[in-house]
Coordinates of C-alpha atoms in Angstrom, one line a residue:
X4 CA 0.0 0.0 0.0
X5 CA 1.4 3.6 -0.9
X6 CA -0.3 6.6 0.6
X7 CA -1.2 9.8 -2.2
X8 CA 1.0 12.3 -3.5
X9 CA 0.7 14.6 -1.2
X10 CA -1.4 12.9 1.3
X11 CA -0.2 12.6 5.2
X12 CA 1.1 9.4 5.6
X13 CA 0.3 9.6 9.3
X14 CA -3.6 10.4 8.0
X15 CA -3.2 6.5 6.5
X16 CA -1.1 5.0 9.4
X17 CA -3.4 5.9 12.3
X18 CA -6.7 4.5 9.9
X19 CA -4.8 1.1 9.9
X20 CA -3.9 1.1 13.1
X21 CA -7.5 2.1 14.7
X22 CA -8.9 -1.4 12.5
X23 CA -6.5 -3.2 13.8
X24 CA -4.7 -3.8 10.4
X25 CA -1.2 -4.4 11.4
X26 CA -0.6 -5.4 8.0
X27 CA -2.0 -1.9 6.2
X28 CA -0.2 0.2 8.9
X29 CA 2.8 -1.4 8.3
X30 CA 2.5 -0.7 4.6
X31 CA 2.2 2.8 4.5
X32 CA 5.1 2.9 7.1
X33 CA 7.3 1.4 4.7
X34 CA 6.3 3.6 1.7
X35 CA 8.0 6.0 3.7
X36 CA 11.7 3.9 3.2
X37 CA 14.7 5.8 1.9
X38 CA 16.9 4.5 -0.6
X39 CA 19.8 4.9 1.6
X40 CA 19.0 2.8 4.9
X41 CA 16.2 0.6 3.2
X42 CA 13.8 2.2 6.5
X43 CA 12.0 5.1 7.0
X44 CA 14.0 7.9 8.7
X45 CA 14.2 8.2 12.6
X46 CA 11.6 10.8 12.9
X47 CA 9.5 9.0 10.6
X48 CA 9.6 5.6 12.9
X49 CA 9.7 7.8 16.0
X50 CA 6.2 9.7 15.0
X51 CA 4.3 6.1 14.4
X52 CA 5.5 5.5 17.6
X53 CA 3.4 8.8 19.0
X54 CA 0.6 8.0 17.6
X55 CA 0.2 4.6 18.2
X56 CA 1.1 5.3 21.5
X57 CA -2.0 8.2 21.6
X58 CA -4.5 6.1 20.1
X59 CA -3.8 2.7 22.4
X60 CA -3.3 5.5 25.5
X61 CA -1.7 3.1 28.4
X62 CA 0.7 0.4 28.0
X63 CA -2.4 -1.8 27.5
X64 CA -3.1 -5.5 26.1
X65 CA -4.0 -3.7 22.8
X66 CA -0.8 -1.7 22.5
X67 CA 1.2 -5.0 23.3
X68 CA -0.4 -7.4 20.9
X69 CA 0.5 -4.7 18.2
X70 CA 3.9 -3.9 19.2
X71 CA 4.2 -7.4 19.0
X72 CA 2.8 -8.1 15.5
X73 CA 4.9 -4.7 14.1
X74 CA 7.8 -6.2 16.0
X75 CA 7.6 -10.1 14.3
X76 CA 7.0 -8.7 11.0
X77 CA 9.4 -8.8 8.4
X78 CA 9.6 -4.9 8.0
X79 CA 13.1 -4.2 9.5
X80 CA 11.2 0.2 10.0
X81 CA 8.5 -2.3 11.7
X82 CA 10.3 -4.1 13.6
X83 CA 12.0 -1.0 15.7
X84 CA 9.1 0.7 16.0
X85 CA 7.6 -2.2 17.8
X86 CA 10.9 -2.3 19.8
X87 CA 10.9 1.5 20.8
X88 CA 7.2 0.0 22.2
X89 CA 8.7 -3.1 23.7
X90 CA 11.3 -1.3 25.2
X91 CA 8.5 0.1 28.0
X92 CA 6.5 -3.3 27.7
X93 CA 8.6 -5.4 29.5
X94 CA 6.5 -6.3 32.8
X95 CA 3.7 -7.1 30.4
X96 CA 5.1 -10.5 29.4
X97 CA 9.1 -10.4 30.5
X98 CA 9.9 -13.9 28.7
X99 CA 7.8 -13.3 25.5
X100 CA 9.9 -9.3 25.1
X101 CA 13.4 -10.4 26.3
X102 CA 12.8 -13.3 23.0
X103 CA 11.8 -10.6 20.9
X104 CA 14.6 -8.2 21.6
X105 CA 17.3 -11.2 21.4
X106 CA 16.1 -12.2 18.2
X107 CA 16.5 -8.3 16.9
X108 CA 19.4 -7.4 18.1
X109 CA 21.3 -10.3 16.4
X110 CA 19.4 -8.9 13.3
X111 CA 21.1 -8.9 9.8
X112 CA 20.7 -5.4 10.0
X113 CA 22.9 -3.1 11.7
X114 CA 20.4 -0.7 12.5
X115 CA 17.7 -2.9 13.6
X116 CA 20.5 -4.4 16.1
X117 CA 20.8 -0.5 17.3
X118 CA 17.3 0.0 18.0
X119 CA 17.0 -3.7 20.0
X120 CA 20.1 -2.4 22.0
X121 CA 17.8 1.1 22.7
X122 CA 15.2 -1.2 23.4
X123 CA 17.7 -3.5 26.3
X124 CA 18.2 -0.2 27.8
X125 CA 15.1 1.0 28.1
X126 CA 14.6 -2.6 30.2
X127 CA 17.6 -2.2 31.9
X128 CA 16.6 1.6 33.4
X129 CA 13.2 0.8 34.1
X130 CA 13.6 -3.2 35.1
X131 CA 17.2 -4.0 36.5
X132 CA 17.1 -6.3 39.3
X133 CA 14.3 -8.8 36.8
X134 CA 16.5 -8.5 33.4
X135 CA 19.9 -7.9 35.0
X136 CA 20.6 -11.6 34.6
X137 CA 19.5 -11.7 31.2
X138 CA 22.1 -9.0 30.6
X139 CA 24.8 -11.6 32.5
X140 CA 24.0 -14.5 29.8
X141 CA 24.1 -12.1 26.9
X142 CA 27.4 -11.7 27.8
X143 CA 28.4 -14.9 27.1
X144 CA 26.2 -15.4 24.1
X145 CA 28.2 -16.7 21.2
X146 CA 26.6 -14.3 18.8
X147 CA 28.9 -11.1 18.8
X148 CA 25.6 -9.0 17.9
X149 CA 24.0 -9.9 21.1
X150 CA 27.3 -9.2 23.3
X151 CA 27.7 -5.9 21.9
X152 CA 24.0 -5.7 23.1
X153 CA 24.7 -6.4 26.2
X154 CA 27.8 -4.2 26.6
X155 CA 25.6 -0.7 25.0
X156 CA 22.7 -0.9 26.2
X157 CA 24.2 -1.4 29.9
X158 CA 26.3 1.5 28.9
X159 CA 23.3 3.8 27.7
X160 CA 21.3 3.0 30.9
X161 CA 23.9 3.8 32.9
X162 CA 22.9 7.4 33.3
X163 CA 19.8 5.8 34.8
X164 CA 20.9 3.4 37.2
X165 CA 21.9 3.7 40.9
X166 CA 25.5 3.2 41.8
X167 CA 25.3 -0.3 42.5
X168 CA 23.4 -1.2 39.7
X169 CA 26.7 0.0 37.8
X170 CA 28.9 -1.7 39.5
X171 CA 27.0 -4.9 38.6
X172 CA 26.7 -4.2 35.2
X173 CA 30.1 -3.4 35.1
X174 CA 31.1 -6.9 36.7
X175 CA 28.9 -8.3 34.4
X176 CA 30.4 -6.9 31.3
X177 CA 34.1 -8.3 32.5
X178 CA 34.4 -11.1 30.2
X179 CA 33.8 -8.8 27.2
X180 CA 37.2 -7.3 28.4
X181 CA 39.0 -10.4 27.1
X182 CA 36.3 -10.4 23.9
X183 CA 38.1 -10.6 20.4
X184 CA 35.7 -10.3 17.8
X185 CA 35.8 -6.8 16.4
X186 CA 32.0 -5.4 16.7
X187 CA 32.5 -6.2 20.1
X188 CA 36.0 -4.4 21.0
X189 CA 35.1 -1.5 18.3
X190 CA 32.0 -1.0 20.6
X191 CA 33.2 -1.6 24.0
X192 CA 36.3 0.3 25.3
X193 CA 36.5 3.8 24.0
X194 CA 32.6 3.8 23.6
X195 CA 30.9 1.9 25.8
X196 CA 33.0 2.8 28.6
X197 CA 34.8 5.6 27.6
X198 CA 31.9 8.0 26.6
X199 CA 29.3 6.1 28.7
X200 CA 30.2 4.8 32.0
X201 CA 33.2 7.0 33.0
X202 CA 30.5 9.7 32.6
X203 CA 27.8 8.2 34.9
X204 CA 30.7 6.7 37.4
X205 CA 34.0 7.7 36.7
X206 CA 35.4 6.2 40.1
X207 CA 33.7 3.1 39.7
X208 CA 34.9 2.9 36.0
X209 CA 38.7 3.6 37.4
X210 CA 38.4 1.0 40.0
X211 CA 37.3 -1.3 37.7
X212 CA 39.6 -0.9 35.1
X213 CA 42.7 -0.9 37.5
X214 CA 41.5 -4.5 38.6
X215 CA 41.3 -5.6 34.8
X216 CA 43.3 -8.6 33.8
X217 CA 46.3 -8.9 32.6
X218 CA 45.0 -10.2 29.2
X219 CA 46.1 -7.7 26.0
X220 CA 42.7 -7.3 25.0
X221 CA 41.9 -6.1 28.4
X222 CA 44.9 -3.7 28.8
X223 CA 43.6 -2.7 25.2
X224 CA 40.4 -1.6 26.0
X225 CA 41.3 0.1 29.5
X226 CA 43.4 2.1 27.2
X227 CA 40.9 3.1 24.3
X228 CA 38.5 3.7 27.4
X229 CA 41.3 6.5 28.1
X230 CA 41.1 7.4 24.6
X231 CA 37.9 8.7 25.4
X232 CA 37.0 12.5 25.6
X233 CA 35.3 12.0 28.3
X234 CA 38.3 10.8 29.8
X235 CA 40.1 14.1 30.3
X236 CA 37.6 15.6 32.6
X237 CA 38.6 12.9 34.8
X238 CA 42.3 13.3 34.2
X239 CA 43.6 13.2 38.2
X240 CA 41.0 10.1 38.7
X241 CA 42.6 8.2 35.5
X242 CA 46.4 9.3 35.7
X243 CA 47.3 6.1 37.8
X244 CA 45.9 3.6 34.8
X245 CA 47.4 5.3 32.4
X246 CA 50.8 5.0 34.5
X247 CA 49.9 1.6 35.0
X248 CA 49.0 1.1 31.2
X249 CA 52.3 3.1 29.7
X250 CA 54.7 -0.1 30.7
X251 CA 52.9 -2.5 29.0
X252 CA 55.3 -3.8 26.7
X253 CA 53.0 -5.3 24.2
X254 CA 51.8 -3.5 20.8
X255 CA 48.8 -3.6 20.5
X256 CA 48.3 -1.5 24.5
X257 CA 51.4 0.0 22.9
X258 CA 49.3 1.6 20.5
X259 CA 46.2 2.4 22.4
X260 CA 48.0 4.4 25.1
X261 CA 49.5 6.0 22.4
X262 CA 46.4 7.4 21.4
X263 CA 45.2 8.1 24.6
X264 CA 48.1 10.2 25.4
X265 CA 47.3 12.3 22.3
X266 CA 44.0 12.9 23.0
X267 CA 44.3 13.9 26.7
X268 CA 47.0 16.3 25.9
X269 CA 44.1 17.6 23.6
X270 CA 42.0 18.4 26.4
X271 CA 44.3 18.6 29.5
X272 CA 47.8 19.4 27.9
X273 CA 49.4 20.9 31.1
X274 CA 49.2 17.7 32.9
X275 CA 49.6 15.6 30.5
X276 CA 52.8 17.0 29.3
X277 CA 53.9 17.0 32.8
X278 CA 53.2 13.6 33.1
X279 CA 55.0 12.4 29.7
X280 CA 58.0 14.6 30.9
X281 CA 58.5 12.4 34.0
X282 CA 58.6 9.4 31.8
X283 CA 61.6 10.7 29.7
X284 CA 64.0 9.0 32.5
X285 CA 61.5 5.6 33.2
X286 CA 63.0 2.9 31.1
X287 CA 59.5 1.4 31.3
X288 CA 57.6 4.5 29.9
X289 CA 60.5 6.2 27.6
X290 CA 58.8 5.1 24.6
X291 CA 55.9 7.0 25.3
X292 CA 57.6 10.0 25.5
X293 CA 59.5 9.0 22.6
X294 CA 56.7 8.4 20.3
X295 CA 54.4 11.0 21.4
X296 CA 56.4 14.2 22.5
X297 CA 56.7 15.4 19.4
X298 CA 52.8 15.3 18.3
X299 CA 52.2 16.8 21.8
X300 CA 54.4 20.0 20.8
X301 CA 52.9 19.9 17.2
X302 CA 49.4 20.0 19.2
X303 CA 50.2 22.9 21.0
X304 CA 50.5 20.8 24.1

């Protein structure tokens, strides 16, 4: 089904929607799709979301049984619009929403996986102690989707959540430290935790991180976490890692505090310049200062 020339797509929407004709609605939704993600824009999905939300009022039976249908359908627009709904559902039927969210955010589609990880922290903000071991297992999941999940939608709720409800989602995310594949660790150190959760808890983030293991990956994303801009604003909270972090003699960590160092003296050159300074006479550290002084100085640092 296409809507008119002309004609408000939302007019056609809400009439398929008040008959209960998921199928319809969900036509007219994707006649709004755009050549470039194969979906209707954001603001597109976001207004279907308003109005069915204004026609089905409360978090009702009604609202759920069409959240689910838009959310099993094989429109990928669909699919997170019944997820932005889902994402506030949860109490209504935990098992039946956790499946559904699972299922999307191992999704072929890379922005249907973003939406299911929206929907996660939705759950996670408004749910924690009943999906918090849900988050645990998706840790371990051997879909890489579904750990990258995990990892950003415990980091986007962490704004939300009481201290210790960080701290457990932190301990929970551990094992993704050590995590190899590459959606994961693209997603995880200087995202994740770096923009995310050293916002909402920087001490519990550096605490953390200074207990990490001793594995390269690990060491690797302590340091991207440092990499972070957030990172500078917590500069005197974070200077012992990145001392801890600078004598790692492996490449990889090599690299990554490499990177950190030259975005901190971005943000908090005095310091850091101090710091790298002090490091000209550590046999353990010189080649920091050796790789990165120069930059520094170029930076203005």
């Amino acid at each position: 089904m296409t809507t008119r020339k002309g004609s408000s797509w939302r007019d056609a929407f809400l009439s398929g929607i008040e008959r209960g004709s998921w199928a319809e609605a969900i036509s007219v939704l994707d006649s709004q799709k755009t050549g470039h993600a194969g979906t209707p824009r954001q603001a597109v999905k976001l207004q279907a979301v308003k109005v069915m939300e204004r026609h089905f009022g409360e978090a009702n039976s009604a609202r759920y049984e069409a959240a689910m249908a838009f959310a099993n359908s094989g429109s990928e627009g669909a699919q997170e619009v019944g997820l932005v709904l889902l994402g506030h559902m949860f109490v209504h039927n935990p098992r039946e929403v956790t499946e559904v969210i699972l299922r999307l955010a191992d999704s072929e589609n890379w922005e249907v996986r973003e939406w299911a990880a929206s929907a996660l922290r939705r759950v996670i903000s408004e749910n924690f102690e009943a999906i918090y071991p849900t988050v645990r297992a998706w840790v371990g999941h051997s879909s890489p989707n579904v750990r990258r999940a995990a990892a950003v939608a415990s980091a986007w709720a962490a704004g939300d959540c009481t201290e210790e409800a960080c701290r457990l989602l932190l301990e929970a995310l551990t094992p993704l430290l050590e995590d190899d594949d590459p959606y994961v660790r693209k997603n995880l150190g200087a995202y994740a935790i770096g923009d995310s959760f050293l916002k909402a808890q920087p001490e519990l983030v550096a605490e953390w991180l200074g207990r990490a293991s001793g594995h390269p990956r690990a060491q690797w994303n302590a340091a991207m976490a440092l990499s972070a801009a957030e990172a500078a604003k917590h500069f005197g909270l974070l200077s012992d890692l990145l001392w801890q972090l600078a004598a790692d003699d492996r490449t990889a960590v090599r690299r990554a505090v490499y990177r950190a160092v030259l975005n901190l003296g971005k943000r908090v050159p005095e310091e850091v310049n101090s710091l790298v300074e002090r490091w000209k006479d550590d046999p353990e550290r010189r080649h920091v200062f050796d790789r990165v002084r120069e930059k520094l100085r170029e930076g203005g640092g």
